[in-house]
PDB file of C-alpha atoms in Angstrom:
ATOM      1  CA  ASP H 233      -5.448 -16.875   9.174  1.00 74.00           C
ATOM      2  CA  ALA H 234      -5.799 -13.948   6.966  1.00 86.00           C
ATOM      3  CA  ARG H 235      -8.705 -13.962   4.716  1.00 94.00           C
ATOM      4  CA  VAL H 236     -10.598 -12.037   2.089  1.00 97.00           C
ATOM      5  CA  THR H 237     -14.026 -11.042   3.226  1.00 97.00           C
ATOM      6  CA  GLN H 238     -17.051  -9.736   0.835  1.00 98.00           C
ATOM      7  CA  THR H 239     -20.751  -8.425   1.983  1.00 97.00           C
ATOM      8  CA  PRO H 240     -23.246  -8.979   1.073  1.00 98.00           C
ATOM      9  CA  ARG H 241     -23.208 -13.226   0.933  1.00 97.00           C
ATOM     10  CA  ASP H 242     -26.355 -13.294  -0.711  1.00 98.00           C
ATOM     11  CA  LYS H 243     -28.222 -10.596  -2.428  1.00 98.00           C
ATOM     12  CA  VAL H 244     -31.688 -10.899  -4.419  1.00 98.00           C
ATOM     13  CA  THR H 245     -32.966  -7.722  -5.737  1.00 97.00           C
ATOM     14  CA  GLU H 246     -35.460  -6.605  -8.488  1.00 97.00           C
ATOM     15  CA  MET H 247     -34.350  -5.642 -12.129  1.00 97.00           C
ATOM     16  CA  GLY H 248     -33.596  -1.706 -12.518  1.00 97.00           C
ATOM     17  CA  GLN H 249     -32.116  -1.903  -8.800  1.00 97.00           C
ATOM     18  CA  GLU H 250     -28.668  -0.777  -7.576  1.00 98.00           C
ATOM     19  CA  VAL H 251     -26.556  -3.480  -6.498  1.00 98.00           C
ATOM     20  CA  THR H 252     -23.294  -2.792  -4.486  1.00 98.00           C
ATOM     21  CA  MET H 253     -21.117  -5.816  -3.331  1.00 98.00           C
ATOM     22  CA  ARG H 254     -18.018  -4.775  -1.086  1.00 98.00           C
ATOM     23  CA  CYS H 255     -14.588  -6.775  -0.676  1.00 98.00           C
ATOM     24  CA  GLN H 256     -12.093  -6.155   2.055  1.00 98.00           C
ATOM     25  CA  PRO H 257      -8.721  -7.361   0.716  1.00 97.00           C
ATOM     26  CA  ILE H 258      -6.043  -9.164   2.733  1.00 96.00           C
ATOM     27  CA  LEU H 259      -3.928  -6.300   4.908  1.00 94.00           C
ATOM     28  CA  GLY H 260      -0.671  -5.790   2.784  1.00 91.00           C
ATOM     29  CA  HIS H 261      -1.886  -7.041  -0.557  1.00 93.00           C
ATOM     30  CA  ASN H 262      -1.805  -4.651  -3.302  1.00 90.00           C
ATOM     31  CA  THR H 263      -3.452  -6.287  -5.771  1.00 92.00           C
ATOM     32  CA  VAL H 264      -7.361  -6.904  -5.903  1.00 94.00           C
ATOM     33  CA  PHE H 265      -9.535  -8.660  -8.880  1.00 95.00           C
ATOM     34  CA  TRP H 266     -13.076  -8.666  -9.233  1.00 97.00           C
ATOM     35  CA  TYR H 267     -14.559 -11.999 -11.046  1.00 96.00           C
ATOM     36  CA  ARG H 268     -17.778 -13.060 -12.037  1.00 97.00           C
ATOM     37  CA  GLN H 269     -18.839 -16.795 -11.915  1.00 96.00           C
ATOM     38  CA  THR H 270     -21.567 -18.438 -14.148  1.00 93.00           C
ATOM     39  CA  MET H 271     -22.033 -22.056 -15.202  1.00 87.00           C
ATOM     40  CA  MET H 272     -21.905 -21.129 -18.781  1.00 86.00           C
ATOM     41  CA  GLN H 273     -18.844 -18.701 -18.884  1.00 86.00           C
ATOM     42  CA  GLY H 274     -16.778 -19.933 -15.546  1.00 89.00           C
ATOM     43  CA  LEU H 275     -14.790 -17.413 -14.038  1.00 93.00           C
ATOM     44  CA  GLU H 276     -14.659 -14.007 -15.741  1.00 92.00           C
ATOM     45  CA  LEU H 277     -12.370 -11.593 -14.981  1.00 92.00           C
ATOM     46  CA  LEU H 278     -14.417  -8.190 -14.434  1.00 95.00           C
ATOM     47  CA  ALA H 279     -11.559  -5.474 -12.767  1.00 94.00           C
ATOM     48  CA  TYR H 280      -8.029  -5.640 -11.668  1.00 91.00           C
ATOM     49  CA  PHE H 281      -6.715  -2.994  -9.000  1.00 92.00           C
ATOM     50  CA  ARG H 282      -3.075  -2.544  -8.355  1.00 91.00           C
ATOM     51  CA  ASN H 283      -1.907  -0.318  -5.650  1.00 91.00           C
ATOM     52  CA  ARG H 284      -5.754   1.293  -5.913  1.00 93.00           C
ATOM     53  CA  ALA H 285      -5.332   2.305  -9.543  1.00 91.00           C
ATOM     54  CA  PRO H 286      -7.377   0.259 -11.940  1.00 90.00           C
ATOM     55  CA  LEU H 287      -5.379  -1.493 -14.613  1.00 87.00           C
ATOM     56  CA  ASP H 288      -7.604  -3.683 -16.282  1.00 83.00           C
ATOM     57  CA  ASP H 289     -11.561  -3.257 -16.704  1.00 85.00           C
ATOM     58  CA  SER H 290     -11.860  -4.493 -20.186  1.00 84.00           C
ATOM     59  CA  GLY H 291     -14.333  -7.360 -19.145  1.00 85.00           C
ATOM     60  CA  MET H 292     -16.616  -4.918 -17.271  1.00 90.00           C
ATOM     61  CA  PRO H 293     -19.735  -4.004 -19.097  1.00 87.00           C
ATOM     62  CA  LYS H 294     -18.911  -0.244 -19.045  1.00 87.00           C
ATOM     63  CA  ASP H 295     -22.384   1.229 -19.160  1.00 92.00           C
ATOM     64  CA  ARG H 296     -23.581  -0.372 -16.011  1.00 96.00           C
ATOM     65  CA  PHE H 297     -20.806  -1.715 -14.087  1.00 96.00           C
ATOM     66  CA  SER H 298     -18.215   0.017 -11.987  1.00 96.00           C
ATOM     67  CA  ALA H 299     -15.407  -0.686  -9.737  1.00 96.00           C
ATOM     68  CA  GLU H 300     -13.558   1.695  -7.237  1.00 95.00           C
ATOM     69  CA  MET H 301     -10.934   1.299  -4.161  1.00 96.00           C
ATOM     70  CA  PRO H 302     -11.768   4.186  -2.056  1.00 93.00           C
ATOM     71  CA  ASP H 303      -9.068   3.015   0.088  1.00 93.00           C
ATOM     72  CA  ALA H 304      -6.781  -0.023   0.805  1.00 92.00           C
ATOM     73  CA  THR H 305      -8.848  -1.761   2.817  1.00 95.00           C
ATOM     74  CA  LEU H 306     -11.953  -1.575   0.617  1.00 97.00           C
ATOM     75  CA  ALA H 307     -12.862  -2.466  -3.292  1.00 97.00           C
ATOM     76  CA  THR H 308     -16.282  -1.867  -4.612  1.00 98.00           C
ATOM     77  CA  LEU H 309     -18.362  -3.435  -7.308  1.00 97.00           C
ATOM     78  CA  LYS H 310     -21.436  -1.448  -8.106  1.00 97.00           C
ATOM     79  CA  ILE H 311     -24.321  -2.485 -10.761  1.00 97.00           C
ATOM     80  CA  GLN H 312     -26.848  -0.016 -11.781  1.00 97.00           C
ATOM     81  CA  PRO H 313     -29.441  -0.969 -13.206  1.00 96.00           C
ATOM     82  CA  SER H 314     -29.223  -4.484 -12.612  1.00 97.00           C
ATOM     83  CA  GLU H 315     -30.278  -7.071 -15.118  1.00 97.00           C
ATOM     84  CA  PRO H 316     -31.558 -10.687 -14.708  1.00 97.00           C
ATOM     85  CA  ARG H 317     -28.438 -11.507 -16.944  1.00 95.00           C
ATOM     86  CA  ASP H 318     -26.180 -10.277 -14.177  1.00 96.00           C
ATOM     87  CA  SER H 319     -27.587 -13.066 -11.994  1.00 97.00           C
ATOM     88  CA  ALA H 320     -24.077 -14.789 -10.881  1.00 97.00           C
ATOM     89  CA  VAL H 321     -21.703 -15.188  -8.016  1.00 97.00           C
ATOM     90  CA  TYR H 322     -19.519 -12.519  -7.682  1.00 98.00           C
ATOM     91  CA  PHE H 323     -15.812 -13.002  -6.346  1.00 98.00           C
ATOM     92  CA  CYS H 324     -13.200 -10.868  -4.991  1.00 97.00           C
ATOM     93  CA  ALA H 325      -9.619 -11.946  -4.778  1.00 96.00           C
ATOM     94  CA  SER H 326      -6.505 -10.013  -3.516  1.00 94.00           C
ATOM     95  CA  GLY H 327      -2.804 -11.192  -4.212  1.00 91.00           C
ATOM     96  CA  ARG H 328       0.974  -9.678  -3.031  1.00 87.00           C
ATOM     97  CA  THR H 329       2.331  -8.459  -6.338  1.00 78.00           C
ATOM     98  CA  SER H 330       0.914  -8.972  -9.565  1.00 66.00           C
ATOM     99  CA  GLY H 331      -1.245 -11.044 -11.898  1.00 63.00           C
ATOM    100  CA  SER H 332       1.202 -13.652 -12.073  1.00 68.00           C
ATOM    101  CA  ASP H 333       1.014 -14.856  -8.279  1.00 80.00           C
ATOM    102  CA  GLU H 334      -1.498 -16.604  -5.998  1.00 87.00           C
ATOM    103  CA  GLN H 335      -4.613 -15.160  -5.554  1.00 92.00           C
ATOM    104  CA  PHE H 336      -6.784 -15.681  -2.145  1.00 94.00           C
ATOM    105  CA  PHE H 337     -10.451 -15.408  -3.144  1.00 96.00           C
ATOM    106  CA  GLY H 338     -12.971 -14.304  -0.914  1.00 97.00           C
ATOM    107  CA  PRO H 339     -16.364 -16.286  -0.068  1.00 97.00           C
ATOM    108  CA  GLY H 340     -18.244 -14.686  -3.250  1.00 97.00           C
ATOM    109  CA  THR H 341     -21.566 -12.820  -3.293  1.00 98.00           C
ATOM    110  CA  ARG H 342     -24.534 -14.772  -4.589  1.00 98.00           C
ATOM    111  CA  LEU H 343     -26.497 -12.222  -6.673  1.00 98.00           C
ATOM    112  CA  THR H 344     -29.817 -12.982  -7.894  1.00 98.00           C
ATOM    113  CA  VAL H 345     -31.513 -10.228 -10.182  1.00 98.00           C
ATOM    114  CA  LEU H 346     -35.445 -10.896 -10.508  1.00 97.00           C
TER     115      LEU H 346
ATOM    116  CA  GLY G 716      -5.423 -12.099 -25.339  1.00 80.00           C
ATOM    117  CA  GLU G 717      -4.759 -15.316 -23.908  1.00 87.00           C
ATOM    118  CA  ASN G 718      -6.895 -18.250 -24.451  1.00 92.00           C
ATOM    119  CA  VAL G 719      -7.114 -21.411 -22.267  1.00 96.00           C
ATOM    120  CA  GLU G 720      -8.541 -24.547 -22.856  1.00 97.00           C
ATOM    121  CA  GLN G 721      -9.444 -27.248 -20.438  1.00 97.00           C
ATOM    122  CA  HIS G 722     -10.510 -30.666 -20.857  1.00 97.00           C
ATOM    123  CA  PRO G 723     -12.690 -32.827 -19.597  1.00 97.00           C
ATOM    124  CA  SER G 724     -15.589 -30.643 -18.510  1.00 96.00           C
ATOM    125  CA  THR G 725     -16.548 -33.596 -16.125  1.00 97.00           C
ATOM    126  CA  LEU G 726     -14.311 -36.526 -14.932  1.00 98.00           C
ATOM    127  CA  SER G 727     -15.552 -39.401 -12.657  1.00 98.00           C
ATOM    128  CA  VAL G 728     -12.938 -42.044 -11.285  1.00 98.00           C
ATOM    129  CA  GLN G 729     -13.342 -44.518  -8.768  1.00 97.00           C
ATOM    130  CA  GLU G 730     -11.595 -44.042  -5.407  1.00 97.00           C
ATOM    131  CA  GLY G 731      -8.078 -44.907  -5.778  1.00 97.00           C
ATOM    132  CA  ASP G 732      -7.713 -44.156  -9.626  1.00 97.00           C
ATOM    133  CA  SER G 733      -5.548 -41.473 -11.064  1.00 98.00           C
ATOM    134  CA  ALA G 734      -7.370 -38.262 -12.673  1.00 98.00           C
ATOM    135  CA  VAL G 735      -5.705 -36.016 -15.337  1.00 98.00           C
ATOM    136  CA  ILE G 736      -7.027 -32.818 -16.416  1.00 98.00           C
ATOM    137  CA  LYS G 737      -5.261 -30.903 -19.492  1.00 98.00           C
ATOM    138  CA  CYS G 738      -5.333 -27.386 -20.509  1.00 98.00           C
ATOM    139  CA  THR G 739      -3.957 -25.592 -23.581  1.00 98.00           C
ATOM    140  CA  TYR G 740      -3.363 -22.147 -23.833  1.00 97.00           C
ATOM    141  CA  SER G 741      -2.899 -19.535 -26.714  1.00 95.00           C
ATOM    142  CA  ASP G 742       0.137 -17.216 -25.629  1.00 92.00           C
ATOM    143  CA  SER G 743       3.588 -18.264 -25.829  1.00 91.00           C
ATOM    144  CA  ALA G 744       4.123 -15.178 -23.401  1.00 90.00           C
ATOM    145  CA  SER G 745       2.824 -17.066 -20.701  1.00 91.00           C
ATOM    146  CA  ASN G 746       5.005 -18.438 -17.704  1.00 90.00           C
ATOM    147  CA  TYR G 747       2.842 -18.492 -14.903  1.00 91.00           C
ATOM    148  CA  PHE G 748       0.473 -21.695 -14.475  1.00 95.00           C
ATOM    149  CA  PRO G 749      -1.457 -22.210 -11.526  1.00 95.00           C
ATOM    150  CA  TRP G 750      -4.367 -24.794 -10.542  1.00 97.00           C
ATOM    151  CA  TYR G 751      -7.135 -23.320  -8.360  1.00 97.00           C
ATOM    152  CA  LYS G 752      -9.682 -26.384  -6.571  1.00 98.00           C
ATOM    153  CA  GLN G 753     -12.895 -24.963  -5.985  1.00 97.00           C
ATOM    154  CA  GLU G 754     -15.387 -27.024  -3.604  1.00 96.00           C
ATOM    155  CA  LEU G 755     -19.322 -26.956  -3.904  1.00 94.00           C
ATOM    156  CA  GLY G 756     -20.472 -23.446  -2.761  1.00 92.00           C
ATOM    157  CA  LYS G 757     -17.112 -22.304  -1.479  1.00 95.00           C
ATOM    158  CA  ARG G 758     -13.837 -20.112  -2.577  1.00 96.00           C
ATOM    159  CA  PRO G 759     -11.643 -21.277  -5.075  1.00 96.00           C
ATOM    160  CA  GLN G 760      -7.805 -21.915  -3.677  1.00 96.00           C
ATOM    161  CA  LEU G 761      -4.847 -22.551  -5.334  1.00 95.00           C
ATOM    162  CA  ILE G 762      -3.505 -26.368  -5.136  1.00 97.00           C
ATOM    163  CA  ILE G 763      -0.522 -26.062  -6.902  1.00 96.00           C
ATOM    164  CA  ASP G 764       1.218 -23.780  -9.320  1.00 94.00           C
ATOM    165  CA  ILE G 765       4.342 -24.221 -12.034  1.00 93.00           C
ATOM    166  CA  ARG G 766       6.468 -21.633 -13.516  1.00 89.00           C
ATOM    167  CA  SER G 767       7.822 -21.893 -16.990  1.00 82.00           C
ATOM    168  CA  ASN G 768      11.441 -22.515 -15.944  1.00 81.00           C
ATOM    169  CA  VAL G 769      10.585 -26.097 -14.737  1.00 80.00           C
ATOM    170  CA  GLY G 770       8.518 -29.009 -16.456  1.00 89.00           C
ATOM    171  CA  GLU G 771       6.687 -30.656 -13.638  1.00 93.00           C
ATOM    172  CA  LYS G 772       6.299 -30.006  -9.880  1.00 93.00           C
ATOM    173  CA  LYS G 773       4.897 -32.185  -7.478  1.00 96.00           C
ATOM    174  CA  ASP G 774       3.263 -31.937  -4.094  1.00 93.00           C
ATOM    175  CA  GLN G 775       2.182 -35.207  -2.468  1.00 95.00           C
ATOM    176  CA  ARG G 776      -0.817 -36.891  -4.671  1.00 97.00           C
ATOM    177  CA  ILE G 777      -0.852 -34.025  -6.801  1.00 98.00           C
ATOM    178  CA  ALA G 778       1.500 -32.973  -9.809  1.00 97.00           C
ATOM    179  CA  VAL G 779       1.591 -30.801 -12.584  1.00 97.00           C
ATOM    180  CA  THR G 780       3.373 -31.056 -15.835  1.00 96.00           C
ATOM    181  CA  LEU G 781       4.049 -28.194 -18.664  1.00 96.00           C
ATOM    182  CA  ASN G 782       4.911 -28.678 -21.954  1.00 94.00           C
ATOM    183  CA  LYS G 783       6.062 -25.130 -23.326  1.00 93.00           C
ATOM    184  CA  THR G 784       6.885 -26.424 -26.927  1.00 93.00           C
ATOM    185  CA  ALA G 785       3.120 -27.624 -27.286  1.00 94.00           C
ATOM    186  CA  LYS G 786       1.849 -25.064 -24.925  1.00 95.00           C
ATOM    187  CA  HIS G 787      -0.319 -27.633 -22.617  1.00 95.00           C
ATOM    188  CA  PHE G 788      -0.089 -28.404 -19.028  1.00 97.00           C
ATOM    189  CA  SER G 789      -1.698 -30.991 -16.893  1.00 98.00           C
ATOM    190  CA  LEU G 790      -2.561 -31.775 -13.318  1.00 98.00           C
ATOM    191  CA  HIS G 791      -2.534 -35.044 -12.303  1.00 98.00           C
ATOM    192  CA  ILE G 792      -4.051 -36.907  -9.139  1.00 98.00           C
ATOM    193  CA  THR G 793      -3.019 -40.110  -7.599  1.00 97.00           C
ATOM    194  CA  GLU G 794      -4.694 -42.174  -5.391  1.00 97.00           C
ATOM    195  CA  THR G 795      -8.107 -40.472  -5.588  1.00 98.00           C
ATOM    196  CA  GLN G 796     -10.505 -39.913  -2.440  1.00 97.00           C
ATOM    197  CA  PRO G 797     -13.862 -38.550  -2.354  1.00 96.00           C
ATOM    198  CA  GLU G 798     -13.004 -35.485  -0.699  1.00 96.00           C
ATOM    199  CA  ASP G 799     -10.836 -34.673  -4.069  1.00 98.00           C
ATOM    200  CA  SER G 800     -14.294 -34.120  -5.813  1.00 98.00           C
ATOM    201  CA  ALA G 801     -14.800 -30.656  -6.775  1.00 98.00           C
ATOM    202  CA  VAL G 802     -14.188 -28.520  -9.700  1.00 97.00           C
ATOM    203  CA  TYR G 803     -10.604 -27.811 -10.971  1.00 98.00           C
ATOM    204  CA  PHE G 804      -9.533 -24.738 -12.592  1.00 97.00           C
ATOM    205  CA  CYS G 805      -6.206 -24.383 -14.712  1.00 97.00           C
ATOM    206  CA  ALA G 806      -5.173 -20.762 -15.597  1.00 96.00           C
ATOM    207  CA  ALA G 807      -2.446 -18.709 -17.357  1.00 94.00           C
ATOM    208  CA  SER G 808      -0.677 -15.600 -17.209  1.00 90.00           C
ATOM    209  CA  THR G 809       2.679 -13.842 -17.952  1.00 82.00           C
ATOM    210  CA  ASP G 810       4.941 -12.536 -15.620  1.00 69.00           C
ATOM    211  CA  SER G 811       4.120  -8.781 -16.019  1.00 70.00           C
ATOM    212  CA  GLY G 812       2.930  -6.395 -13.332  1.00 64.00           C
ATOM    213  CA  TYR G 813      -0.077  -5.514 -15.905  1.00 68.00           C
ATOM    214  CA  SER G 814      -0.938  -9.198 -16.233  1.00 75.00           C
ATOM    215  CA  THR G 815      -3.835 -11.237 -15.253  1.00 86.00           C
ATOM    216  CA  LEU G 816      -5.091 -14.730 -14.967  1.00 90.00           C
ATOM    217  CA  THR G 817      -7.037 -16.582 -17.648  1.00 92.00           C
ATOM    218  CA  PHE G 818      -9.143 -19.253 -16.436  1.00 94.00           C
ATOM    219  CA  GLY G 819     -10.068 -22.230 -18.013  1.00 96.00           C
ATOM    220  CA  LYS G 820     -13.883 -23.512 -17.733  1.00 95.00           C
ATOM    221  CA  GLY G 821     -13.090 -25.728 -15.282  1.00 96.00           C
ATOM    222  CA  THR G 822     -13.209 -29.491 -14.605  1.00 97.00           C
ATOM    223  CA  MET G 823     -15.821 -31.071 -12.484  1.00 97.00           C
ATOM    224  CA  LEU G 824     -14.214 -34.248 -10.788  1.00 98.00           C
ATOM    225  CA  LEU G 825     -16.243 -36.692  -8.882  1.00 98.00           C
ATOM    226  CA  VAL G 826     -14.757 -39.813  -7.136  1.00 97.00           C
ATOM    227  CA  SER G 827     -17.049 -42.530  -6.303  1.00 96.00           C
ATOM    228  CA  PRO G 828     -16.292 -44.657  -2.877  1.00 92.00           C
TER     229      PRO G 828
END
């Protein structure tokens, strides 16, 4: 049963430090999404890749966040420098064709910035 | 852009009762409406979806209805069980390769034995 994997599962860091989260999409999926989940805002889309090309990163704070897909098996989300307000659960999801198709979520990375 | 409103934010029912969660959307071009279930500490998972060419879809104890004119859609769970307790998210998107899902804020459903 293929699943999206994410590392690390939990991350505690000090304000100002760089944080890198990694995601391995399901083999054969060509869309990748990064979401941030908080109690107040729910699930917010940060970035959307299709065939490794970034299609939408309008939800991402550009000054400190960056998302890349170095290859089809790896997506990364980086925060530099991190701030306490970045504390949240970050989910990666992958899909087969487009945004209007089932998205398979990873287990999430719980980030705490002190 | 699309805006999805979801109500209620919390819902408590007794085991065996029905539960209904409602969502409204703003973009009349939206034509794909999935529902995701997220158990505590787990990942969201798709439980049912509907496209705008149908008005209702059923899968055992869950059903989704869509009213395109009024721009709202609902999730119905019958004969609720304690394992139905979770946060449920509705979402909407258009059928475009560039489109993404816009999620509602979620409904926490608690089913008491």
